[in-house]
GROMACS .gro file of C-alpha atoms in nm:
model
  185
    1MET     CA    1   1.029  -0.558   1.146
    2ILE     CA    2   0.718  -0.421   0.969
    3GLU     CA    3   0.524  -0.650   0.733
    4ILE     CA    4   0.278  -0.547   0.485
    5ARG     CA    5   0.059  -0.746   0.252
    6ILE     CA    6  -0.089  -0.585  -0.048
    7HIS     CA    7  -0.402  -0.731  -0.226
    8GLY     CA    8  -0.529  -0.614  -0.553
    9ARG     CA    9  -0.606  -0.726  -0.902
   10GLY     CA   10  -0.380  -0.758  -1.213
   11GLY     CA   11  -0.333  -0.420  -1.365
   12GLN     CA   12  -0.371  -0.222  -1.054
   13GLY     CA   13  -0.010  -0.180  -0.988
   14ASN     CA   14   0.020  -0.421  -0.688
   15VAL     CA   15   0.368  -0.538  -0.760
   16VAL     CA   16   0.483  -0.173  -0.849
   17ALA     CA   17   0.343  -0.064  -0.513
   18ALA     CA   18   0.543  -0.334  -0.332
   19TYR     CA   19   0.866  -0.236  -0.505
   20LEU     CA   20   0.808   0.133  -0.451
   21LEU     CA   21   0.754   0.071  -0.098
   22ALA     CA   22   1.079  -0.118  -0.057
   23MET     CA   23   1.264   0.132  -0.260
   24ALA     CA   24   1.139   0.406  -0.033
   25ALA     CA   25   1.290   0.220   0.265
   26PHE     CA   26   1.629   0.201   0.080
   27GLU     CA   27   1.605   0.571   0.024
   28GLU     CA   28   1.590   0.626   0.399
   29GLY     CA   29   1.887   0.394   0.466
   30ARG     CA   30   1.660   0.099   0.581
   31TYR     CA   31   1.618  -0.249   0.453
   32GLY     CA   32   1.326  -0.337   0.233
   33GLN     CA   33   1.203  -0.650   0.077
   34ALA     CA   34   0.930  -0.691  -0.182
   35PHE     CA   35   0.799  -0.974  -0.395
   36PRO     CA   36   0.471  -1.077  -0.565
   37ASN     CA   37   0.249  -1.383  -0.548
   38PHE     CA   38   0.006  -1.439  -0.833
   39GLY     CA   39  -0.142  -1.716  -1.037
   40ALA     CA   40  -0.269  -1.670  -1.383
   41GLU     CA   41  -0.117  -1.356  -1.525
   42ARG     CA   42  -0.409  -1.174  -1.650
   43ARG     CA   43  -0.572  -0.838  -1.600
   44GLY     CA   44  -0.830  -0.853  -1.320
   45ALA     CA   45  -0.691  -1.166  -1.156
   46PRO     CA   46  -0.616  -1.152  -0.784
   47VAL     CA   47  -0.265  -1.047  -0.697
   48MET     CA   48  -0.082  -1.031  -0.363
   49ALA     CA   49   0.258  -0.866  -0.296
   50PHE     CA   50   0.447  -0.874   0.024
   51VAL     CA   51   0.677  -0.603   0.170
   52ARG     CA   52   0.903  -0.605   0.477
   53ILE     CA   53   1.072  -0.305   0.614
   54ASN     CA   54   1.347  -0.327   0.893
   55ASP     CA   55   1.642  -0.145   1.026
   56GLU     CA   56   1.849  -0.460   1.002
   57PRO     CA   57   1.905  -0.699   0.713
   58ILE     CA   58   1.595  -0.906   0.638
   59LEU     CA   59   1.679  -1.281   0.634
   60GLN     CA   60   1.320  -1.413   0.596
   61ARG     CA   61   1.223  -1.521   0.240
   62ASN     CA   62   0.864  -1.646   0.308
   63GLN     CA   63   0.528  -1.491   0.239
   64VAL     CA   64   0.389  -1.243   0.485
   65ASN     CA   65   0.130  -1.442   0.681
   66ALA     CA   66   0.089  -1.212   0.974
   67PRO     CA   67   0.094  -0.865   0.842
   68ASP     CA   68   0.093  -0.552   1.047
   69PHE     CA   69  -0.089  -0.371   0.772
   70LEU     CA   70  -0.299  -0.469   0.465
   71ILE     CA   71  -0.331  -0.239   0.168
   72ILE     CA   72  -0.618  -0.341  -0.045
   73GLN     CA   73  -0.647  -0.192  -0.385
   74ASP     CA   74  -0.999  -0.332  -0.469
   75GLN     CA   75  -1.273  -0.306  -0.208
   76ALA     CA   76  -1.432  -0.622  -0.350
   77LEU     CA   77  -1.143  -0.829  -0.224
   78LEU     CA   78  -1.257  -0.753   0.134
   79HIS     CA   79  -1.514  -1.009   0.089
   80VAL     CA   80  -1.289  -1.284  -0.058
   81PRO     CA   81  -1.212  -1.553   0.203
   82GLY     CA   82  -0.861  -1.539   0.332
   83VAL     CA   83  -0.781  -1.175   0.245
   84LEU     CA   84  -0.796  -1.050   0.608
   85ASN     CA   85  -0.642  -1.373   0.748
   86GLY     CA   86  -0.340  -1.331   0.967
   87LEU     CA   87  -0.379  -0.959   1.027
   88MET     CA   88  -0.205  -0.880   1.362
   89PRO     CA   89  -0.448  -0.809   1.653
   90LYS     CA   90  -0.373  -0.436   1.640
   91GLY     CA   91  -0.321  -0.439   1.258
   92ASN     CA   92  -0.471  -0.184   1.023
   93ILE     CA   93  -0.638  -0.183   0.679
   94LEU     CA   94  -0.603   0.073   0.414
   95VAL     CA   95  -0.857   0.013   0.124
   96ASN     CA   96  -0.942   0.180  -0.199
   97SER     CA   97  -1.308   0.240  -0.149
   98SER     CA   98  -1.583   0.491  -0.219
   99GLN     CA   99  -1.740   0.369   0.119
  100THR     CA  100  -1.649   0.562   0.438
  101SER     CA  101  -1.384   0.432   0.687
  102GLN     CA  102  -1.660   0.413   0.959
  103GLU     CA  103  -1.887   0.191   0.739
  104LEU     CA  104  -1.601  -0.056   0.667
  105THR     CA  105  -1.467  -0.053   1.020
  106ALA     CA  106  -1.823  -0.143   1.141
  107GLU     CA  107  -1.869  -0.412   0.877
  108PHE     CA  108  -1.537  -0.588   0.919
  109LYS     CA  109  -1.479  -0.524   1.285
  110GLN     CA  110  -1.119  -0.405   1.208
  111ASN     CA  111  -0.962  -0.064   1.192
  112VAL     CA  112  -1.015   0.039   0.827
  113ILE     CA  113  -0.922   0.360   0.657
  114ALA     CA  114  -1.086   0.407   0.316
  115ILE     CA  115  -0.991   0.658   0.048
  116PRO     CA  116  -1.124   0.668  -0.319
  117ALA     CA  117  -0.770   0.611  -0.444
  118GLY     CA  118  -0.887   0.480  -0.789
  119ALA     CA  119  -1.126   0.768  -0.855
  120LEU     CA  120  -0.853   1.012  -0.740
  121ALA     CA  121  -0.605   0.843  -0.977
  122LYS     CA  122  -0.863   0.853  -1.272
  123ASP     CA  123  -0.913   1.228  -1.216
  124ILE     CA  124  -0.540   1.303  -1.212
  125LEU     CA  125  -0.371   1.032  -1.406
  126GLY     CA  126  -0.654   0.951  -1.647
  127ARG     CA  127  -0.634   0.585  -1.525
  128PRO     CA  128  -0.792   0.435  -1.209
  129VAL     CA  129  -0.469   0.285  -1.083
  130PRO     CA  130  -0.479   0.321  -0.704
  131ASN     CA  131  -0.128   0.217  -0.613
  132THR     CA  132   0.071   0.536  -0.558
  133ALA     CA  133  -0.234   0.709  -0.404
  134LEU     CA  134  -0.260   0.435  -0.159
  135LEU     CA  135   0.113   0.443  -0.083
  136ALA     CA  136   0.093   0.821  -0.009
  137ALA     CA  137  -0.191   0.759   0.231
  138PHE     CA  138  -0.008   0.466   0.405
  139PHE     CA  139   0.305   0.673   0.450
  140ALA     CA  140   0.100   0.959   0.584
  141LEU     CA  141  -0.104   0.728   0.831
  142THR     CA  142   0.199   0.542   0.957
  143GLY     CA  143   0.499   0.772   0.942
  144ILE     CA  144   0.708   0.455   0.876
  145LEU     CA  145   0.867   0.628   0.576
  146SER     CA  146   0.856   0.991   0.472
  147HIS     CA  147   0.657   1.140   0.185
  148GLN     CA  148   0.985   1.271   0.047
  149SER     CA  149   1.120   0.915   0.004
  150LEU     CA  150   0.805   0.829  -0.198
  151GLU     CA  151   0.869   1.138  -0.414
  152GLN     CA  152   1.223   1.027  -0.479
  153VAL     CA  153   1.139   0.680  -0.590
  154LEU     CA  154   0.871   0.817  -0.820
  155GLN     CA  155   1.150   1.042  -0.957
  156HIS     CA  156   1.343   0.736  -1.032
  157LYS     CA  157   1.055   0.559  -1.209
  158PHE     CA  158   0.890   0.844  -1.403
  159LYS     CA  159   0.982   1.163  -1.593
  160GLY     CA  160   0.806   1.460  -1.721
  161ALA     CA  161   0.419   1.488  -1.718
  162VAL     CA  162   0.374   1.138  -1.590
  163LEU     CA  163   0.602   1.228  -1.294
  164ASP     CA  164   0.425   1.562  -1.240
  165LYS     CA  165   0.084   1.389  -1.230
  166ASN     CA  166   0.201   1.128  -0.984
  167LEU     CA  167   0.347   1.379  -0.757
  168ASN     CA  168   0.022   1.573  -0.762
  169LEU     CA  169  -0.161   1.256  -0.696
  170ILE     CA  170   0.040   1.155  -0.379
  171ASN     CA  171   0.003   1.507  -0.235
  172LYS     CA  172  -0.372   1.497  -0.283
  173ALA     CA  173  -0.396   1.136  -0.139
  174ALA     CA  174  -0.182   1.224   0.158
  175GLU     CA  175  -0.428   1.507   0.253
  176LEU     CA  176  -0.721   1.266   0.269
  177VAL     CA  177  -0.605   1.074   0.576
  178PRO     CA  178  -0.507   1.194   0.933
  179ALA     CA  179  -0.126   1.217   0.958
  180ASN     CA  180   0.031   0.971   1.199
  181GLN     CA  181  -0.290   0.810   1.303
  182TRP     CA  182  -0.135   0.458   1.283
  183LYS     CA  183   0.213   0.568   1.408
  184GLU     CA  184   0.187   0.372   1.727
  185ALA     CA  185   0.085   0.053   1.546
   0.00000   0.00000   0.00000
């Protein structure tokens, strides 16, 4: 089973990202589970979402405490105590950041890939919502699910110009990372 924890702030599409990830698993005939965890429901408040993907039914219903991967939608959250807790020893971190992957890897002593997902989303969507860009990068890095399954779930969620912009965004985001770099993880 693959476990992913997504950290972000209210309004960044954390919960949507988790559900899209689980739906992409379903598109490929796998099992997916996604659920959020948040306190005060307000824009900017820290939000966590949890995702599990497996080839067999998922019976666990608890939070993801030992993730294989972290997706962090706000670089500032890297400095919040507990955000990196539980990451598996060979776990990987994908973060929305203007800093380089090398800078963040050196700072946090973890394998970090950084992409400017928020800036890319602002350029393409007109809003700095990094969720779909980060998912596209995650799919490209891991090969866990195909880019096509992400396209399919976006087609279920959006229509018209919004869909076209999101498809453009995920294509550009996937190009920013080395394909299958985390496949063995």
